[in-house]
Coordinates of C-alpha atoms and ligand atoms in Angstrom, one line a residue:
X1 CA -22.3 58.6 -5.4
X2 CA -22.9 62.3 -4.4
X3 CA -24.7 62.7 -1.1
X4 CA -26.4 65.8 -0.3
X5 CA -25.4 69.0 1.8
X6 CA -25.7 68.9 5.6
X7 CA -27.4 71.6 7.6
X8 CA -25.5 72.8 10.5
X9 CA -26.4 71.1 14.0
X10 CA -26.2 73.5 17.0
X11 CA -24.0 72.4 19.9
X12 CA -26.1 71.9 23.1
X13 CA -24.9 72.0 26.7
X14 CA -23.6 68.6 27.3
X15 CA -26.0 66.4 29.4
X16 CA -24.3 65.7 33.0
X17 CA -25.4 62.2 32.8
X18 CA -26.9 61.1 29.5
X19 CA -29.6 58.6 29.5
X20 CA -28.9 55.3 27.8
X21 CA -30.0 55.5 24.3
X22 CA -32.3 52.6 23.5
X23 CA -34.1 51.5 20.4
X24 CA -36.2 48.6 19.5
X25 CA -34.3 45.8 17.9
X26 CA -36.5 43.5 15.7
X27 CA -34.2 40.5 16.3
X28 CA -34.5 40.4 20.1
X29 CA -37.7 41.9 20.2
X30 CA -36.4 44.2 22.9
X31 CA -35.1 47.7 23.4
X32 CA -31.3 47.7 23.0
X33 CA -28.7 50.0 24.1
X34 CA -27.2 51.5 20.9
X35 CA -24.4 53.8 22.4
X36 CA -21.1 52.2 20.8
X37 CA -18.1 51.5 22.9
X38 CA -15.8 53.8 20.7
X39 CA -16.3 57.1 19.6
X40 CA -18.1 56.5 16.4
X41 CA -21.5 55.1 15.9
X42 CA -22.0 53.0 12.6
X43 CA -25.1 53.0 10.8
X44 CA -26.5 51.6 7.5
X45 CA -29.9 52.5 6.3
X46 CA -31.3 51.0 3.2
X47 CA -31.9 53.6 0.6
X48 CA -34.3 54.2 -2.2
X49 CA -34.9 52.1 -5.5
X50 CA -35.2 55.1 -7.7
X51 CA -37.9 54.6 -10.1
X52 CA -40.3 57.1 -8.6
X53 CA -40.3 60.0 -6.3
X54 CA -39.9 60.0 -2.6
X55 CA -43.2 59.4 -0.8
X56 CA -44.2 60.2 2.7
X57 CA -43.5 56.6 3.8
X58 CA -39.7 56.9 2.6
X59 CA -39.4 60.4 4.2
X60 CA -40.9 59.0 7.5
X61 CA -38.3 56.1 7.5
X62 CA -35.2 58.4 6.8
X63 CA -36.7 60.9 9.5
X64 CA -36.5 57.9 12.1
X65 CA -32.8 57.4 11.4
X66 CA -32.1 60.9 11.2
X67 CA -33.6 61.3 14.8
X68 CA -31.3 58.6 15.8
X69 CA -28.3 60.2 14.2
X70 CA -29.1 63.3 16.1
X71 CA -29.1 61.3 19.5
X72 CA -25.7 60.0 18.7
X73 CA -24.4 63.5 18.0
X74 CA -25.9 65.0 21.0
X75 CA -23.8 62.4 22.8
X76 CA -20.8 63.7 21.4
X77 CA -20.2 60.7 19.0
X78 CA -19.2 60.7 15.5
X79 CA -21.6 58.9 13.2
X80 CA -20.5 57.0 10.1
X81 CA -23.5 56.5 7.9
X82 CA -23.9 54.5 4.9
X83 CA -26.9 54.5 2.6
X84 CA -27.3 52.5 -0.6
X85 CA -29.2 53.4 -3.8
X86 CA -30.6 50.3 -5.6
X87 CA -29.9 51.7 -9.1
X88 CA -30.2 48.6 -10.8
X89 CA -33.2 46.1 -10.0
X90 CA -36.2 44.6 -11.9
X91 CA -38.6 47.4 -10.6
X92 CA -36.4 50.1 -12.1
X93 CA -36.1 48.3 -15.5
X94 CA -39.9 47.6 -15.5
X95 CA -40.8 51.2 -15.1
X96 CA -38.3 52.4 -17.7
X97 CA -39.6 49.9 -20.1
X98 CA -43.3 50.9 -19.3
X99 CA -42.4 54.6 -19.8
X100 CA -40.1 54.0 -22.8
X101 CA -37.4 55.7 -20.9
X102 CA -33.6 54.9 -20.4
X103 CA -33.2 53.2 -17.1
X104 CA -30.1 55.2 -16.2
X105 CA -32.1 58.2 -16.9
X106 CA -35.0 57.4 -14.6
X107 CA -32.5 56.3 -11.9
X108 CA -30.4 59.7 -12.0
X109 CA -33.5 61.8 -12.2
X110 CA -35.3 60.2 -9.2
X111 CA -32.1 60.0 -7.1
X112 CA -31.5 63.7 -7.6
X113 CA -35.1 64.6 -6.5
X114 CA -34.6 62.2 -3.4
X115 CA -31.3 64.4 -2.7
X116 CA -33.4 67.6 -2.9
X117 CA -36.2 66.3 -0.9
X118 CA -33.9 65.1 1.9
X119 CA -32.0 68.5 1.7
X120 CA -35.4 70.3 2.0
X121 CA -36.4 68.0 5.1
X122 CA -32.9 68.8 6.7
X123 CA -32.2 65.1 6.9
X124 CA -28.5 64.6 7.7
X125 CA -26.6 63.1 4.7
X126 CA -24.7 59.7 4.7
X127 CA -21.1 60.0 4.5
X128 CA -21.2 57.2 2.0
X129 CA -23.9 57.4 -0.5
X130 CA -23.4 54.4 -2.7
X131 CA -25.1 53.1 -5.8
X132 CA -25.1 49.5 -6.7
X133 CA -23.9 50.1 -10.1
X134 CA -20.6 51.9 -8.8
X135 CA -20.2 49.0 -6.3
X136 CA -20.6 46.2 -8.8
X137 CA -17.0 44.9 -8.2
X138 CA -17.3 44.6 -4.5
X139 CA -20.6 42.9 -4.6
X140 CA -19.3 40.5 -7.2
X141 CA -16.3 39.9 -5.0
X142 CA -18.6 39.0 -2.1
X143 CA -20.5 36.6 -4.3
X144 CA -17.2 35.0 -5.3
X145 CA -16.4 34.7 -1.7
X146 CA -19.6 32.9 -1.0
X147 CA -19.1 30.5 -3.7
X148 CA -15.7 29.5 -2.5
X149 CA -17.0 29.2 1.1
X150 CA -19.5 26.6 -0.1
X151 CA -22.3 29.0 0.7
X152 CA -23.6 29.5 -2.8
X153 CA -24.3 27.3 -5.8
X154 CA -25.4 27.6 -9.4
X155 CA -28.6 27.1 -11.0
X156 CA -27.9 27.2 -14.6
X157 CA -25.8 30.3 -15.0
X158 CA -27.2 32.0 -11.9
X159 CA -25.8 32.0 -8.5
X160 CA -27.8 31.3 -5.4
X161 CA -27.2 31.6 -1.7
X162 CA -27.7 28.6 0.6
X163 CA -29.6 29.8 3.7
X164 CA -28.5 26.4 5.2
X165 CA -24.8 28.0 5.2
X166 CA -25.7 30.6 8.0
X167 CA -26.0 29.3 11.3
X168 CA -28.0 32.4 12.5
X169 CA -30.3 32.4 9.5
X170 CA -33.8 33.2 10.9
X171 CA -32.9 35.0 13.8
X172 CA -33.1 38.5 12.4
X173 CA -36.9 38.2 11.7
X174 CA -37.6 35.3 14.0
X175 CA -40.4 34.5 11.6
X176 CA -41.6 30.5 11.0
X177 CA -40.8 29.0 7.9
X178 CA -44.4 29.4 6.3
X179 CA -44.3 33.3 7.0
X180 CA -40.8 33.2 5.3
X181 CA -42.0 31.4 2.4
X182 CA -45.0 33.7 1.9
X183 CA -42.8 36.9 2.3
X184 CA -40.2 35.6 0.0
X185 CA -42.8 35.0 -2.7
X186 CA -44.3 38.4 -2.0
X187 CA -41.0 40.6 -1.9
X188 CA -39.0 39.7 -4.7
X189 CA -37.9 36.0 -4.0
X190 CA -38.4 33.1 -6.2
X191 CA -39.4 30.1 -4.0
X192 CA -40.9 28.2 -7.1
X193 CA -37.6 28.1 -9.1
X194 CA -36.5 24.6 -9.8
X195 CA -33.0 23.5 -8.9
X196 CA -32.7 25.5 -5.7
X197 CA -31.5 23.6 -2.5
X198 CA -34.2 25.3 -0.4
X199 CA -36.9 27.4 -1.7
X200 CA -35.9 30.4 0.3
X201 CA -32.5 30.4 -1.1
X202 CA -32.2 34.0 -2.7
X203 CA -30.4 35.0 -5.8
X204 CA -26.9 36.4 -5.6
X205 CA -26.0 36.9 -9.2
X206 CA -28.3 36.9 -12.3
X207 CA -26.6 35.9 -15.5
X208 CA -26.9 38.4 -18.3
X209 CA -30.4 38.2 -20.1
X210 CA -31.0 39.4 -23.4
X211 CA -31.9 43.0 -23.7
X212 CA -31.1 43.7 -20.0
X213 CA -28.1 45.3 -18.6
X214 CA -25.2 43.5 -17.3
X215 CA -21.6 43.8 -15.9
X216 CA -18.6 41.9 -16.6
X217 CA -17.4 39.9 -13.3
X218 CA -15.4 36.8 -12.4
X219 CA -18.9 35.2 -12.2
X220 CA -19.6 35.9 -15.9
X221 CA -21.6 38.9 -17.0
X222 CA -24.8 39.7 -15.1
X223 CA -26.0 41.6 -12.2
X224 CA -26.3 41.2 -8.5
X225 CA -29.3 40.0 -6.2
X226 CA -30.7 42.6 -4.1
X227 CA -29.7 41.4 -0.6
X228 CA -26.0 40.9 -1.5
X229 CA -25.6 44.4 -2.5
X230 CA -26.5 46.0 0.9
X231 CA -24.4 43.1 2.6
X232 CA -21.3 44.0 0.7
X233 CA -21.6 47.7 1.0
X234 CA -22.2 47.6 4.6
X235 CA -19.2 45.1 5.4
X236 CA -16.7 47.0 3.2
X237 CA -17.4 50.4 4.8
X238 CA -18.6 49.7 8.4
X239 CA -17.2 46.2 9.2
X240 CA -18.7 43.7 11.0
X241 CA -21.0 44.0 14.1
X242 CA -21.9 47.6 13.3
X243 CA -24.4 49.4 15.4
X244 CA -27.7 49.7 13.6
X245 CA -29.2 48.3 10.4
X246 CA -32.2 50.2 9.4
X247 CA -35.1 50.5 7.1
X248 CA -38.7 50.2 7.0
X249 CA -40.6 47.0 8.4
X250 CA -41.3 45.7 4.9
X251 CA -37.5 44.9 4.9
X252 CA -37.3 42.6 7.9
X253 CA -37.7 39.7 5.8
X254 CA -36.2 38.7 3.5
X255 CA -33.9 41.6 2.8
X256 CA -32.4 42.2 6.4
X257 CA -32.5 38.5 7.1
X258 CA -30.7 37.6 3.9
X259 CA -28.1 40.4 4.0
X260 CA -27.2 39.4 7.5
X261 CA -26.8 35.6 6.4
X262 CA -24.7 36.5 3.4
X263 CA -22.5 38.5 5.8
X264 CA -22.3 35.5 8.2
X265 CA -21.5 33.1 5.6
X266 CA -18.9 35.4 4.1
X267 CA -17.0 36.4 7.1
X268 CA -17.6 33.6 9.7
X269 CA -18.6 36.4 12.1
X270 CA -22.0 37.4 13.7
X271 CA -23.6 39.5 14.4
X272 CA -23.9 41.7 11.3
X273 CA -25.4 44.5 13.1
X274 CA -25.9 45.0 16.8
X275 CA -29.4 46.1 16.2
X276 CA -32.0 45.8 13.4
X277 CA -34.2 48.8 13.8
X278 CA -37.5 49.1 11.7
X279 CA -39.7 51.9 10.9
X280 CA -43.5 51.2 10.7
X281 CA -45.3 51.5 7.2
X282 CA -47.2 54.9 6.5
X283 CA -50.4 54.2 4.7
X284 CA -52.9 56.3 2.9
X285 CA -56.6 55.1 2.7
X286 CA -56.1 52.0 4.7
X287 CA -53.1 50.7 2.6
X288 CA -49.5 50.8 2.8
X289 CA -48.1 53.5 0.7
X290 CA -46.2 52.0 -2.1
X291 CA -45.0 52.5 -5.5
X292 CA -46.7 49.3 -6.8
X293 CA -50.2 50.3 -5.4
X294 CA -49.9 53.9 -6.6
X295 CA -51.4 55.5 -3.5
X296 CA -48.5 58.0 -3.0
X297 CA -48.2 61.4 -1.7
X298 CA -44.8 62.8 -2.8
X299 CA -42.6 65.1 -0.8
X300 CA -41.6 67.0 -4.0
X301 CA -45.4 67.6 -4.9
X302 CA -46.0 69.0 -1.5
X303 CA -42.9 71.2 -1.7
X304 CA -44.0 72.5 -5.1
X305 CA -47.5 73.3 -3.7
X306 CA -45.7 75.5 -1.1
X307 CA -45.7 73.4 2.0
X308 CA -43.0 74.4 4.4
X309 CA -40.5 71.3 4.7
X310 CA -40.4 72.1 8.6
X311 CA -44.2 71.7 8.9
X312 CA -43.9 68.5 7.0
X313 CA -41.1 67.2 9.1
X314 CA -43.2 67.9 12.4
X315 CA -46.1 66.2 10.7
X316 CA -44.3 63.0 10.0
X317 CA -42.6 63.2 13.5
X318 CA -46.0 63.5 15.2
X319 CA -46.3 59.5 15.1
X320 CA -44.1 57.1 16.5
X321 CA -41.5 55.7 14.1
X322 CA -42.3 52.2 14.9
X323 CA -46.1 52.5 14.6
X324 CA -47.8 51.5 11.2
X325 CA -49.8 54.9 10.6
X326 CA -52.2 56.7 8.4
X327 CA -51.3 59.8 6.5
X328 CA -54.3 62.4 6.7
X329 CA -54.5 65.9 5.0
X330 CA -55.0 67.1 8.5
X331 CA -51.7 65.6 9.7
X332 CA -49.9 68.0 7.6
X333 CA -52.4 70.9 8.9
X334 CA -51.4 69.9 12.4
X335 CA -47.8 70.1 11.6
X336 CA -48.3 73.6 10.1
X337 CA -50.1 74.8 13.3
X338 CA -47.5 73.4 15.6
X339 CA -44.6 75.0 13.7
X340 CA -46.6 78.4 13.9
X341 CA -47.3 77.9 17.6
X342 CA -43.6 77.1 18.3
X343 CA -42.3 80.0 16.3
X344 CA -44.4 82.5 18.2
X345 CA -43.4 80.9 21.5
X346 CA -39.5 81.3 20.8
X347 CA -40.3 85.0 19.9
X348 CA -41.5 85.7 23.5
X349 CA -39.0 87.6 25.7
X350 CA -39.1 84.7 28.3
X351 CA -40.7 81.3 28.7
X352 CA -40.5 78.5 31.0
X353 CA -37.0 76.8 31.8
X354 CA -35.2 75.8 28.6
X355 CA -32.9 73.4 30.7
X356 CA -36.0 71.5 31.9
X357 CA -37.3 71.3 28.2
X358 CA -34.0 70.0 26.9
X359 CA -33.8 67.3 29.6
X360 CA -37.3 66.2 28.7
X361 CA -36.4 66.1 25.0
X362 CA -33.4 64.0 25.7
X363 CA -35.3 61.7 28.0
X364 CA -38.3 61.2 25.4
X365 CA -35.9 60.7 22.4
X366 CA -33.4 58.3 24.3
X367 CA -36.4 56.1 25.1
X368 CA -37.0 54.4 21.5
X369 CA -37.0 57.9 19.7
X370 CA -40.3 58.8 21.1
X371 CA -40.9 62.0 19.0
X372 CA -44.5 62.2 19.9
X373 CA -43.5 62.7 23.6
X374 CA -40.7 65.1 22.4
X375 CA -43.2 67.2 20.5
X376 CA -45.7 67.2 23.2
X377 CA -43.1 68.4 25.7
X378 CA -42.4 71.4 23.3
X379 CA -46.0 72.1 22.9
X380 CA -46.6 72.3 26.7
X381 CA -43.3 74.6 26.9
X382 CA -45.0 76.7 24.1
X383 CA -48.4 77.0 25.9
X384 CA -46.9 78.2 29.3
X385 CA -45.5 81.3 30.8
X386 CA -42.3 81.5 32.5
X387 CA -39.5 84.0 33.3
X388 CA -36.5 82.1 31.8
X389 CA -35.1 85.1 29.5
X390 CA -32.4 82.6 28.0
X391 CA -35.0 79.7 27.1
X392 CA -35.9 80.9 23.6
X393 CA -32.4 80.7 22.3
X394 CA -31.8 77.3 24.1
X395 CA -35.3 75.8 22.9
X396 CA -34.4 77.0 19.1
X397 CA -31.2 75.1 19.2
X398 CA -32.6 72.1 21.0
X399 CA -35.5 72.0 18.4
X400 CA -32.9 72.4 15.6
X401 CA -30.4 69.9 17.0
X402 CA -32.6 67.2 18.2
X403 CA -35.6 67.4 16.0
X404 CA -34.1 69.0 12.9
X405 CA -36.7 71.9 12.8
X406 CA -35.3 75.5 12.4
X407 CA -37.7 77.9 14.3
Ligands
5CA1 N1 -33.8 50.0 -2.3 C1 -34.6 49.1 -1.4 C2 -33.8 48.8 0.0 S1 -32.2 48.3 -0.3 C3 -36.1 49.7 -0.8 O1 -36.7 49.0 -0.2 N2 -36.4 50.8 -1.7 S2 -37.7 51.4 -1.5 O2 -37.5 52.7 -2.3 O3 -38.6 50.7 -1.7 O4 -37.9 52.1 0.0 C4 -36.9 53.0 0.6 C5 -37.0 52.9 2.1 O5 -38.3 53.3 2.4 C6 -36.8 51.5 2.6 O6 -36.3 51.7 4.0 C7 -38.4 51.1 2.9 O7 -38.4 50.1 3.9 C8 -39.0 52.3 3.2 N3 -40.5 52.5 2.8 C9 -41.0 52.0 1.7 N4 -42.3 52.2 1.8 C10 -42.5 52.7 3.0 C11 -43.8 53.2 3.7 N5 -45.0 53.0 3.1 N6 -43.7 53.5 5.0 C12 -42.5 53.6 5.5 N7 -41.3 53.2 4.9 C13 -41.5 52.9 3.8
ZN2 ZN1 -31.1 47.4 1.5

């Protein structure tokens, strides 16, 4: 699939001794160093299911991983970034049916809108932007491999994964059996289906159903389960033990647990990712913002209403990526005020030391992507007088490169 255009990232003076880059890993429950041994950091972030427009929760999650990408780039690393589009799945078919639309048209329209939203927000694009439909063969290939390895079995014409085949199953989320069962039922699993070896076993391949789209494969006509899509796309582009698997915290279980289990059973190797990083849920009116709840604030609507994307970006970065948080209209107002204050501060002939601010920004962002601390550091710089005549240029570059905001 076509990705979206990148905005240039200004080069900053190299840090003499860069701080270790640490992010919270859900699997260990601890901060993990995510600086790769080689020159390239490898990142997989779960992309959208394109049946509706990008809401602020999605945007916040992609901004979290954009902040991580910018930390890697600041260390002189290359970033190999893969993001998927779940462009065939039940919610998409249900929405198209409800609205009397062609599901392909819905997916294309919403994916195009997502690209525009990401471009406007200056989110750096993945090199590999991959739709499930275009990856159908490689996904089916992984399902075949799992069957051959004895890690999958048929229930009628459908194929299921046996969680018992993955020795590390359960260690991504660390959840107990009851929690797993409840979340499986809530998030697309089918624990009630008869004939499964374990109620948690997830679908790998759904045999063709009348009136639904299906694709030919060695397994017969059908379409893939959700988790195996991300497992195949990540393994085939990033290999095993890539640096970070990312997404919102609603994906910890079953999605990331199952993708990792598929990969382990298919390759015999562990870990799938060295760190599993999850962004908190953005909510509105006390509830998680979600398509099914219908309590959404869309990035595209705000853009149409004339909101500057840089202000929206600052509004979203004002909360810590890991915190579940509420969106209020005033959050946006604060982002607008901050952007204006920073712009007038860089228009001053001199200010406090730009080098010191850069060091503060790097320290904050290296410590689990602490954007609230980074924003507070720029606020202090902007509110203080100083005699460094080169500060404005450096601060402009630093805010652009590290926070993605053009002043
Ligand atoms: N296509 C799958 C992943 S393979 C999916 O979850 N799609 S999604 O459109 O529902 O979500 C896209 C991304 O936004 C995921 O990483 C998801 O975890 C994240 N996300 C969804 N809702 C929220 C929310 N309210 N706050 C923060 N992140 C969210
Ligand atoms: Zn995914």
